[in-house]
């Protein structure tokens, strides 16, 4: 008997079947600011009501355009490690502020309040938060915090639901890299700052979440340790997708001789450690 | 109101949920002969019992490793065109002889009867053929014909079911290219031979299939005409996948400086006609 594989069943049940049928396109997401051409990527995690934590990220990155689930690349592995510290191994759901990958750094800030973006995002947040088991929301970065605030303030029902939740607005999982690039500070310093922020949030977050396994909310060090990154569970990706799509080694990169080609191209490469074939 | 998108719901219902949990790996598919590292690709089309035609292909090609549905590239577009001639626009289901992409031309012929390959394949054929509305099977190429024959001969129940069906064993949709490469014959000649074969099969096939729309079983010309290729329907791919993943222009290619890198790499490129962003 072969081992049983787990996989994400997708969007069959309502309201998700309707949501994935009605996603907005370029009329809401201008192609100058979003990589609409790669299609929307909706979520990762449980849609069956079993989620105890909602994670809100920003926008799908390179790997996610291929895997069709969000927070699968390095940022996702870091978040998975944060959830592991809370004793959460599968009872989570993740959404992004944006359905499409942001094109250009500044573009991300311009559209967080756009009606076409907000309306659809609110339907998703409703679907995973109202009448759910979620007790804590982890907002990754300032845009995610803002997006959750917009939802919270948009109706009395949503405000009341938000009041029941612990909201942890943490630094984005790749804050350190972005901040170092923008400010010229050493990456070691911005990494330490990010990890200090995550460490500071851990006690209250852990107290607000009913764990699935024994939690381990010990503070992070001043740099990423190997065990701080956790591979994406098999049950989070569609059936049959390769194991290395969920692993820590990077496997997708945008590539091109000029800006046009780079926007048009993603190179997918089996990492060396996953090349299980006999030497060629 | 945004337009409603259709998509493939995946493998939620039985027996498909169990089938995608129990797919064989390298113990049945030797990595020297199959690109096991890219994961299995199971099917394309209807799994809800509405299929009237079963198409059996050979193995997933480059595009299919990304789209995670079979017969999506040029071969798939040609098959979609053949189905269109029969008046079939959505009531079909497609399986392959192999779950994984064959590595090396000859390897495909070595494993069609392997027990681990056959057992799992037969479970899929059972799932889509026994107690179904299917009246015709289109086997693409000699391996597909052989695989269907193995199923047909493997039990009295299967033999009885096969006897109710029209079996059209046609040339593989990329027979012309493969044959020209192998034999040195001009591609024009092998294309004409392939299209003559398809044309000859059309009347009996059309008679055996209850069409969804008015059929048009006119013979093919001696070369591919534009309308002979038909784009893959939106409802055949997972939710949110880009439109150009279903279109006629190629968008995925294996690439690498040597055999190792080429096996490890697929480059995905938005075709020029689908680059809807403002000039960069």
Coordinates of C-alpha atoms in Angstrom, one line a residue:
Chain A
X1 CA 0.0 0.0 0.0
X2 CA 1.4 3.4 -0.9
X3 CA 1.5 6.2 1.6
X4 CA -1.5 8.5 1.6
X5 CA -0.9 12.0 0.4
X6 CA -2.8 15.0 1.8
X7 CA -3.7 18.0 -0.4
X8 CA -5.7 21.1 -0.4
X9 CA -9.2 20.4 -1.7
X10 CA -9.6 23.8 -3.2
X11 CA -12.8 25.9 -3.3
X12 CA -15.7 23.6 -3.7
X13 CA -17.8 24.6 -0.7
X14 CA -19.7 27.9 -0.4
X15 CA -19.0 30.7 -0.1
X16 CA -15.6 29.9 -1.6
X17 CA -16.9 28.4 -4.8
X18 CA -18.7 31.7 -5.6
X19 CA -15.7 33.8 -4.4
X20 CA -13.3 32.1 -6.8
X21 CA -15.9 32.6 -9.6
X22 CA -16.1 36.3 -9.0
X23 CA -12.6 37.5 -8.6
X24 CA -11.9 41.1 -9.8
X25 CA -9.5 41.6 -12.7
X26 CA -7.8 44.6 -14.3
X27 CA -10.8 46.8 -13.7
X28 CA -9.9 46.8 -10.0
X29 CA -6.2 46.0 -10.2
X30 CA -4.5 48.3 -12.7
X31 CA -1.9 46.2 -14.7
X32 CA 0.6 49.1 -14.3
X33 CA 0.7 48.3 -10.5
X34 CA -0.2 44.6 -10.4
X35 CA 0.9 41.5 -12.2
X36 CA -2.6 40.7 -13.3
X37 CA -1.3 38.5 -16.1
X38 CA -0.3 35.8 -13.6
X39 CA -3.8 35.4 -12.2
X40 CA -5.1 35.8 -8.7
X41 CA -3.9 33.6 -5.9
X42 CA -6.5 33.4 -3.2
X43 CA -5.4 31.7 0.0
X44 CA -3.5 29.0 1.9
X45 CA -4.8 26.8 4.7
X46 CA -8.1 25.6 6.1
X47 CA -11.4 26.8 4.6
X48 CA -13.5 24.2 6.5
X49 CA -14.0 26.3 9.6
X50 CA -11.2 24.6 11.6
X51 CA -8.8 27.6 11.4
X52 CA -7.8 29.1 14.8
X53 CA -5.5 31.8 13.4
X54 CA -6.0 34.1 10.4
X55 CA -2.7 35.3 8.8
X56 CA -2.9 38.3 6.5
X57 CA 0.0 38.7 4.1
X58 CA 0.5 41.3 1.4
X59 CA 0.6 39.9 -2.1
X60 CA 1.6 36.7 -3.9
X61 CA 5.3 36.5 -4.7
X62 CA 7.1 34.6 -7.4
X63 CA 6.7 31.1 -6.1
X64 CA 3.0 31.6 -5.5
X65 CA 2.3 32.4 -9.1
X66 CA 3.3 28.7 -9.8
X67 CA 2.0 27.0 -6.6
X68 CA -1.3 28.9 -6.7
X69 CA -1.3 29.1 -2.9
X70 CA 0.0 32.2 -1.0
X71 CA 2.9 32.4 1.4
X72 CA 4.8 29.4 0.1
X73 CA 8.2 31.0 -0.5
X74 CA 10.7 32.1 2.2
X75 CA 8.2 34.5 3.7
X76 CA 5.7 31.7 4.0
X77 CA 8.3 29.4 5.7
X78 CA 9.0 32.1 8.2
X79 CA 5.3 32.4 9.0
X80 CA 5.0 28.7 9.2
X81 CA 7.7 28.8 11.8
X82 CA 5.9 31.5 13.8
X83 CA 2.8 29.4 13.8
X84 CA 4.8 26.4 14.9
X85 CA 6.0 28.4 18.0
X86 CA 2.3 28.9 18.8
X87 CA 1.7 25.1 18.6
X88 CA -0.3 25.6 15.4
X89 CA 0.5 23.0 12.7
X90 CA -2.6 23.0 10.4
X91 CA -5.4 25.1 12.0
X92 CA -4.8 28.3 10.2
X93 CA -5.9 30.2 7.1
X94 CA -4.0 32.8 5.2
X95 CA -5.2 35.6 3.0
X96 CA -3.4 38.5 1.3
X97 CA -4.2 42.2 1.0
X98 CA -4.0 41.8 -2.7
X99 CA -5.0 39.0 -5.1
X100 CA -2.3 39.8 -7.6
X101 CA 1.4 40.4 -7.2
X102 CA 2.3 44.1 -6.7
X103 CA 4.5 45.5 -9.5
X104 CA 7.0 48.0 -8.1
X105 CA 7.4 48.7 -4.4
X106 CA 5.4 51.9 -4.1
X107 CA 2.4 50.5 -6.0
X108 CA 1.4 48.4 -3.0
X109 CA 0.5 51.5 -0.9
X110 CA -1.7 53.1 -3.6
X111 CA -4.6 50.6 -3.8
X112 CA -5.2 49.3 -0.3
X113 CA -8.4 51.3 0.0
X114 CA -9.6 51.0 -3.7
X115 CA -13.3 50.0 -3.7
X116 CA -12.9 47.0 -6.1
X117 CA -10.0 45.7 -4.1
X118 CA -11.7 46.2 -0.7
X119 CA -15.1 44.8 -1.5
X120 CA -13.8 41.5 -2.6
X121 CA -11.2 41.3 0.2
X122 CA -13.9 41.9 2.7
X123 CA -16.0 39.1 1.4
X124 CA -13.0 36.7 1.9
X125 CA -12.4 38.0 5.4
X126 CA -16.1 37.6 6.2
X127 CA -15.9 34.1 4.9
X128 CA -13.0 33.0 7.2
X129 CA -13.7 35.2 10.3
X130 CA -17.4 35.5 10.8
X131 CA -18.8 32.4 12.5
X132 CA -15.3 30.8 12.7
X133 CA -13.1 29.3 15.4
X134 CA -10.4 32.0 14.8
X135 CA -9.2 33.7 18.0
X136 CA -6.2 35.6 16.7
X137 CA -5.2 37.5 13.6
X138 CA -1.6 38.0 12.6
X139 CA -1.2 40.9 10.2
X140 CA 2.1 40.8 8.4
X141 CA 3.3 44.3 7.8
X142 CA 1.7 47.7 7.7
X143 CA -0.5 47.0 4.6
X144 CA -2.0 44.0 6.2
X145 CA -2.7 45.8 9.4
X146 CA -4.4 48.6 7.4
X147 CA -6.5 46.1 5.4
X148 CA -7.7 44.5 8.6
X149 CA -8.5 47.9 10.1
X150 CA -10.6 48.8 7.0
X151 CA -12.5 45.5 7.5
X152 CA -12.9 46.1 11.2
X153 CA -14.3 49.6 10.7
X154 CA -16.6 48.8 7.9
X155 CA -19.7 47.5 9.7
X156 CA -20.9 47.0 13.3
X157 CA -20.9 43.3 12.8
X158 CA -17.3 43.3 11.7
X159 CA -16.3 45.6 14.5
X160 CA -17.9 43.3 17.1
X161 CA -16.2 40.3 15.7
X162 CA -12.8 42.0 15.6
X163 CA -13.3 43.0 19.3
X164 CA -13.3 39.3 20.2
X165 CA -10.0 38.7 18.5
X166 CA -6.3 39.2 19.5
X167 CA -4.8 41.3 16.7
X168 CA -1.0 40.9 16.3
X169 CA 0.4 43.4 13.8
X170 CA 3.9 42.1 13.3
X171 CA 6.7 43.1 10.9
X172 CA 6.3 41.5 7.5
X173 CA 8.3 38.3 7.3
X174 CA 10.7 39.8 4.8
X175 CA 10.8 43.2 6.5
X176 CA 14.5 42.8 7.3
X177 CA 15.4 42.4 3.6
X178 CA 13.2 45.3 2.4
X179 CA 14.3 47.6 5.2
X180 CA 18.0 46.9 4.7
X181 CA 17.6 47.6 0.9
X182 CA 15.7 50.8 1.5
X183 CA 17.6 52.3 4.4
X184 CA 21.2 51.0 3.7
X185 CA 21.3 49.5 7.2
X186 CA 23.1 46.2 7.6
X187 CA 20.8 43.2 7.0
X188 CA 22.0 41.8 10.3
X189 CA 20.6 44.8 12.1
X190 CA 17.2 44.8 10.4
X191 CA 16.9 41.1 10.9
X192 CA 17.6 41.5 14.6
X193 CA 14.9 44.2 14.7
X194 CA 12.4 42.1 13.0
X195 CA 13.0 39.1 15.2
X196 CA 12.8 41.2 18.3
X197 CA 9.4 42.4 17.1
X198 CA 8.2 38.9 16.5
X199 CA 9.6 37.8 19.9
X200 CA 7.8 40.6 21.7
X201 CA 4.5 39.6 20.1
X202 CA 4.8 36.0 21.0
X203 CA 3.6 35.8 24.6
X204 CA 0.3 37.6 24.0
X205 CA -0.3 35.8 20.7
X206 CA 0.4 32.4 22.3
X207 CA -2.0 33.3 25.1
X208 CA -4.7 34.0 22.6
X209 CA -4.4 30.8 20.6
X210 CA -5.6 27.4 21.5
X211 CA -2.7 25.2 20.4
X212 CA -2.9 22.0 18.5
X213 CA 0.4 20.7 19.8
X214 CA 2.6 21.9 22.7
X215 CA 3.6 25.5 21.9
X216 CA 7.1 26.7 22.2
X217 CA 6.8 30.5 22.4
X218 CA 10.5 31.1 23.1
X219 CA 12.0 34.3 21.7
X220 CA 13.9 34.3 18.5
X221 CA 17.6 34.9 18.4
X222 CA 19.1 37.9 16.6
X223 CA 19.4 36.0 13.3
X224 CA 17.3 33.3 11.6
X225 CA 18.1 29.8 13.0
X226 CA 17.4 26.8 10.8
X227 CA 14.4 25.7 12.9
X228 CA 12.8 29.1 12.6
X229 CA 11.8 28.2 9.1
X230 CA 9.3 25.4 8.7
X231 CA 8.3 23.7 5.4
X232 CA 4.7 24.2 4.1
X233 CA 2.5 21.2 5.0
X234 CA 1.5 18.9 2.1
X235 CA -2.2 19.5 2.8
X236 CA -1.8 23.2 1.9
X237 CA -1.0 22.6 -1.8
X238 CA -3.1 21.1 -4.6
X239 CA -3.0 17.4 -5.2
X240 CA 0.2 16.0 -6.9
X241 CA 2.3 19.1 -6.5
X242 CA 6.0 18.4 -6.0
X243 CA 7.4 18.2 -2.5
X244 CA 10.1 20.8 -3.3
X245 CA 7.4 23.4 -4.0
X246 CA 6.8 23.3 -0.2
X247 CA 10.4 23.2 1.0
X248 CA 12.8 25.9 2.2
X249 CA 15.1 26.0 -0.9
X250 CA 14.0 28.6 -3.4
X251 CA 12.8 27.2 -6.7
X252 CA 11.2 30.1 -8.7
X253 CA 12.8 33.3 -9.9
X254 CA 11.8 36.1 -12.2
X255 CA 14.3 36.4 -15.0
X256 CA 14.8 38.4 -18.1
X257 CA 17.3 40.6 -20.0
X258 CA 15.1 43.7 -19.7
X259 CA 12.1 44.8 -17.7
X260 CA 9.6 43.4 -20.2
X261 CA 11.1 40.0 -20.2
X262 CA 11.6 39.9 -16.5
X263 CA 7.9 40.7 -15.9
X264 CA 7.0 38.0 -18.5
X265 CA 9.2 35.2 -17.1
X266 CA 9.4 32.9 -14.1
X267 CA 12.1 30.2 -14.2
X268 CA 11.2 27.1 -12.1
X269 CA 14.1 25.0 -11.1
X270 CA 14.2 21.8 -9.1
X271 CA 16.6 22.6 -6.2
X272 CA 19.8 20.5 -6.1
X273 CA 18.7 18.6 -3.0
X274 CA 15.5 17.5 -4.8
X275 CA 17.1 16.1 -7.9
X276 CA 16.4 12.5 -7.2
X277 CA 17.1 11.2 -10.6
X278 CA 20.2 9.1 -11.5
X279 CA 23.1 11.2 -12.8
X280 CA 22.6 12.2 -16.5
Chain B
X1 CA -20.7 42.9 -11.3
X2 CA -17.7 41.1 -12.5
X3 CA -18.0 38.2 -15.0
X4 CA -18.2 34.8 -13.4
X5 CA -15.1 32.6 -13.9
X6 CA -15.4 28.8 -14.3
X7 CA -12.8 26.5 -13.0
X8 CA -12.0 22.8 -12.3
X9 CA -13.2 21.9 -8.8
X10 CA -10.5 19.3 -8.4
X11 CA -10.8 15.9 -6.7
X12 CA -13.1 16.4 -3.7
X13 CA -15.6 13.6 -4.5
X14 CA -15.0 9.9 -4.2
X15 CA -13.4 7.9 -5.6
X16 CA -11.2 10.8 -6.8
X17 CA -10.3 12.1 -3.3
X18 CA -8.9 8.7 -2.5
X19 CA -7.2 8.3 -5.8
X20 CA -5.2 11.5 -5.5
X21 CA -4.2 10.5 -2.0
X22 CA -2.8 7.2 -3.1
X23 CA -0.8 8.0 -6.2
X24 CA 2.3 5.9 -6.8
X25 CA 5.8 7.4 -6.7
X26 CA 9.3 6.3 -7.6
X27 CA 8.6 2.7 -6.4
X28 CA 6.4 2.3 -9.5
X29 CA 7.8 5.0 -11.8
X30 CA 11.6 4.7 -11.9
X31 CA 13.2 8.2 -11.9
X32 CA 15.6 7.2 -14.7
X33 CA 12.6 6.9 -17.0
X34 CA 10.1 9.3 -15.5
X35 CA 10.3 12.9 -14.3
X36 CA 8.9 11.9 -10.9
X37 CA 10.3 15.1 -9.4
X38 CA 7.6 17.2 -11.1
X39 CA 4.8 15.3 -9.4
X40 CA 1.9 13.4 -10.9
X41 CA -0.7 15.1 -13.2
X42 CA -3.9 13.2 -13.0
X43 CA -6.5 14.3 -15.5
X44 CA -8.4 17.1 -17.4
X45 CA -12.2 17.5 -17.7
X46 CA -15.3 16.3 -16.1
X47 CA -15.3 14.0 -13.1
X48 CA -18.9 14.4 -12.2
X49 CA -20.3 11.7 -14.5
X50 CA -21.2 14.0 -17.3
X51 CA -18.4 13.0 -19.6
X52 CA -19.5 11.4 -22.9
X53 CA -16.0 10.8 -24.3
X54 CA -12.9 9.5 -22.6
X55 CA -9.6 10.6 -24.1
X56 CA -6.5 8.7 -23.2
X57 CA -3.2 10.5 -23.8
X58 CA 0.4 9.4 -23.0
X59 CA 2.1 11.4 -20.4
X60 CA 2.2 15.0 -19.1
X61 CA 4.3 17.4 -21.2
X62 CA 6.1 20.5 -20.1
X63 CA 3.1 22.9 -19.8
X64 CA 1.2 20.3 -17.8
X65 CA 3.9 20.2 -15.0
X66 CA 2.9 23.8 -14.3
X67 CA -0.9 23.8 -15.1
X68 CA -1.4 20.5 -13.2
X69 CA -3.9 19.3 -15.8
X70 CA -3.1 17.1 -18.7
X71 CA -3.3 17.8 -22.5
X72 CA -3.0 21.6 -22.1
X73 CA -0.2 22.3 -24.5
X74 CA -0.3 22.1 -28.3
X75 CA -1.3 18.4 -28.2
X76 CA -4.2 19.3 -26.0
X77 CA -5.3 22.1 -28.3
X78 CA -5.4 19.7 -31.2
X79 CA -7.5 17.2 -29.2
X80 CA -9.8 20.0 -28.1
X81 CA -10.3 20.7 -31.8
X82 CA -11.0 17.1 -32.5
X83 CA -13.7 17.1 -29.8
X84 CA -15.1 20.3 -31.2
X85 CA -15.6 18.5 -34.6
X86 CA -17.7 15.9 -32.6
X87 CA -19.8 18.7 -31.1
X88 CA -18.3 18.1 -27.7
X89 CA -17.3 21.3 -25.8
X90 CA -17.2 20.2 -22.2
X91 CA -18.5 16.7 -21.7
X92 CA -15.2 14.8 -21.8
X93 CA -12.6 13.5 -19.5
X94 CA -8.9 12.9 -20.2
X95 CA -6.5 10.5 -18.6
X96 CA -2.9 9.6 -19.5
X97 CA -1.1 6.3 -19.7
X98 CA 1.4 7.6 -17.3
X99 CA 1.1 9.9 -14.3
X100 CA 4.6 11.4 -14.8
X101 CA 6.4 12.8 -17.8
X102 CA 8.4 10.2 -19.7
X103 CA 12.1 10.9 -19.7
X104 CA 13.7 9.8 -23.0
X105 CA 11.7 8.6 -25.9
X106 CA 12.1 4.8 -25.5
X107 CA 11.3 4.8 -21.8
X108 CA 7.6 5.3 -22.6
X109 CA 7.4 1.8 -24.1
X110 CA 9.1 0.0 -21.2
X111 CA 6.6 0.5 -18.4
X112 CA 3.1 0.4 -19.9
X113 CA 2.5 -3.1 -18.3
X114 CA 4.3 -2.5 -15.0
X115 CA 2.0 -3.7 -12.2
X116 CA 2.3 -0.5 -10.1
X117 CA 1.6 1.6 -13.1
X118 CA -1.3 -0.5 -14.3
X119 CA -3.1 -1.0 -11.0
X120 CA -3.4 2.7 -10.3
X121 CA -4.3 3.5 -14.0
X122 CA -7.0 0.9 -13.9
X123 CA -8.6 2.4 -10.8
X124 CA -8.8 5.7 -12.7
X125 CA -10.3 4.2 -15.8
X126 CA -12.8 2.3 -13.6
X127 CA -13.7 5.6 -12.0
X128 CA -14.5 7.4 -15.2
X129 CA -15.8 4.5 -17.3
X130 CA -17.8 2.1 -15.2
X131 CA -21.3 3.5 -14.6
X132 CA -20.7 6.6 -16.7
X133 CA -22.3 8.2 -19.7
X134 CA -19.2 7.7 -21.8
X135 CA -19.9 6.1 -25.2
X136 CA -16.6 6.5 -27.0
X137 CA -12.9 6.3 -26.1
X138 CA -10.3 8.1 -28.1
X139 CA -6.9 6.6 -27.6
X140 CA -4.1 8.9 -28.7
X141 CA -1.2 6.8 -30.0
X142 CA -0.1 3.3 -29.6
X143 CA 0.6 3.4 -25.9
X144 CA -2.8 4.7 -25.1
X145 CA -4.4 2.0 -27.2
X146 CA -2.3 -0.6 -25.4
X147 CA -3.2 0.8 -22.0
X148 CA -6.9 0.7 -22.8
X149 CA -6.5 -2.9 -24.1
X150 CA -4.9 -3.9 -20.9
X151 CA -7.8 -2.5 -18.9
X152 CA -10.3 -4.1 -21.3
X153 CA -8.8 -7.6 -20.9
X154 CA -8.3 -7.4 -17.2
X155 CA -11.7 -8.5 -15.9
X156 CA -15.1 -9.7 -17.3
X157 CA -16.8 -6.5 -16.0
X158 CA -14.3 -4.3 -17.8
X159 CA -14.5 -6.4 -21.0
X160 CA -18.3 -6.1 -21.0
X161 CA -18.1 -2.3 -20.5
X162 CA -15.6 -1.9 -23.3
X163 CA -17.9 -3.8 -25.6
X164 CA -20.5 -1.1 -25.2
X165 CA -18.0 1.6 -26.3
X166 CA -16.7 2.9 -29.6
X167 CA -12.9 2.7 -29.5
X168 CA -11.1 5.1 -31.8
X169 CA -7.4 4.5 -31.7
X170 CA -6.0 7.5 -33.5
X171 CA -2.5 8.8 -34.2
X172 CA -1.1 10.8 -31.2
X173 CA -1.7 14.5 -31.7
X174 CA 2.0 15.2 -32.1
X175 CA 2.6 12.0 -34.1
X176 CA 3.6 14.2 -37.1
X177 CA 6.4 15.9 -35.3
X178 CA 7.7 12.7 -33.7
X179 CA 7.5 10.7 -36.8
X180 CA 9.2 13.4 -39.0
X181 CA 12.1 13.6 -36.4
X182 CA 12.5 9.8 -36.2
X183 CA 12.1 9.0 -39.9
X184 CA 13.6 12.0 -41.6
X185 CA 10.3 12.3 -43.6
X186 CA 9.2 15.9 -44.3
X187 CA 6.9 17.3 -41.5
X188 CA 4.4 18.2 -44.2
X189 CA 4.1 14.5 -45.2
X190 CA 3.7 13.2 -41.6
X191 CA 1.2 15.9 -40.8
X192 CA -0.8 15.0 -43.8
X193 CA -0.7 11.4 -42.8
X194 CA -1.8 12.2 -39.2
X195 CA -4.7 14.4 -40.4
X196 CA -5.8 11.7 -42.9
X197 CA -5.9 9.2 -40.0
X198 CA -8.0 11.6 -37.9
X199 CA -10.3 12.4 -40.8
X200 CA -10.9 8.7 -41.4
X201 CA -11.9 8.1 -37.8
X202 CA -14.3 11.0 -37.7
X203 CA -17.5 9.5 -39.2
X204 CA -17.6 6.5 -36.9
X205 CA -16.6 8.5 -33.9
X206 CA -19.2 11.2 -34.5
X207 CA -21.8 8.5 -34.9
X208 CA -20.9 7.1 -31.5
X209 CA -21.0 10.4 -29.6
X210 CA -24.1 12.3 -28.5
X211 CA -23.0 15.9 -29.3
X212 CA -23.6 18.9 -27.0
X213 CA -23.6 21.3 -29.9
X214 CA -24.0 20.8 -33.6
X215 CA -21.1 18.6 -34.7
X216 CA -19.0 19.4 -37.7
X217 CA -17.2 16.2 -38.6
X218 CA -15.7 17.5 -41.9
X219 CA -12.3 16.0 -42.8
X220 CA -9.1 17.8 -41.9
X221 CA -7.0 19.4 -44.7
X222 CA -3.5 18.2 -45.4
X223 CA -2.0 20.7 -42.9
X224 CA -3.2 22.2 -39.6
X225 CA -5.7 25.1 -40.1
X226 CA -6.1 27.7 -37.5
X227 CA -9.5 26.5 -36.5
X228 CA -8.2 22.9 -36.0
X229 CA -6.7 24.0 -32.7
X230 CA -9.1 25.0 -29.9
X231 CA -8.2 26.7 -26.6
X232 CA -8.7 24.8 -23.4
X233 CA -11.9 25.8 -21.7
X234 CA -11.6 27.9 -18.5
X235 CA -13.5 25.2 -16.5
X236 CA -10.7 22.7 -17.1
X237 CA -8.0 24.5 -15.1
X238 CA -7.8 25.3 -11.4
X239 CA -9.3 28.6 -10.1
X240 CA -7.4 31.7 -10.9
X241 CA -5.0 30.3 -13.4
X242 CA -4.0 32.7 -16.1
X243 CA -5.9 32.7 -19.4
X244 CA -2.7 32.2 -21.4
X245 CA -2.2 28.9 -19.7
X246 CA -5.1 27.7 -21.8
X247 CA -4.3 29.4 -25.1
X248 CA -2.6 28.2 -28.3
X249 CA 0.7 30.1 -27.9
X250 CA 3.4 28.0 -26.1
X251 CA 4.4 29.4 -22.7
X252 CA 6.5 26.7 -21.0
X253 CA 9.8 25.3 -22.1
X254 CA 12.5 23.0 -20.6
X255 CA 15.8 24.8 -20.6
X256 CA 19.3 24.3 -19.4
X257 CA 23.0 24.3 -20.5
X258 CA 23.3 20.6 -19.9
X259 CA 21.1 17.6 -19.4
X260 CA 21.0 18.0 -15.6
X261 CA 19.9 21.6 -15.8
X262 CA 17.4 20.9 -18.6
X263 CA 15.7 18.2 -16.6
X264 CA 15.7 20.6 -13.5
X265 CA 14.2 23.6 -15.3
X266 CA 11.0 24.9 -16.8
X267 CA 10.9 28.4 -18.0
X268 CA 7.4 29.9 -17.9
X269 CA 6.9 33.0 -20.2
X270 CA 3.8 35.1 -20.7
X271 CA 3.3 35.0 -24.5
X272 CA 3.7 38.3 -26.3
X273 CA 0.0 38.5 -27.1
X274 CA -0.9 38.2 -23.4
X275 CA 1.4 40.9 -22.1
X276 CA -1.4 43.3 -21.2
X277 CA 0.6 45.6 -19.1
X278 CA 1.6 49.1 -20.1
X279 CA 5.1 49.3 -21.8
X280 CA 7.9 49.2 -19.3

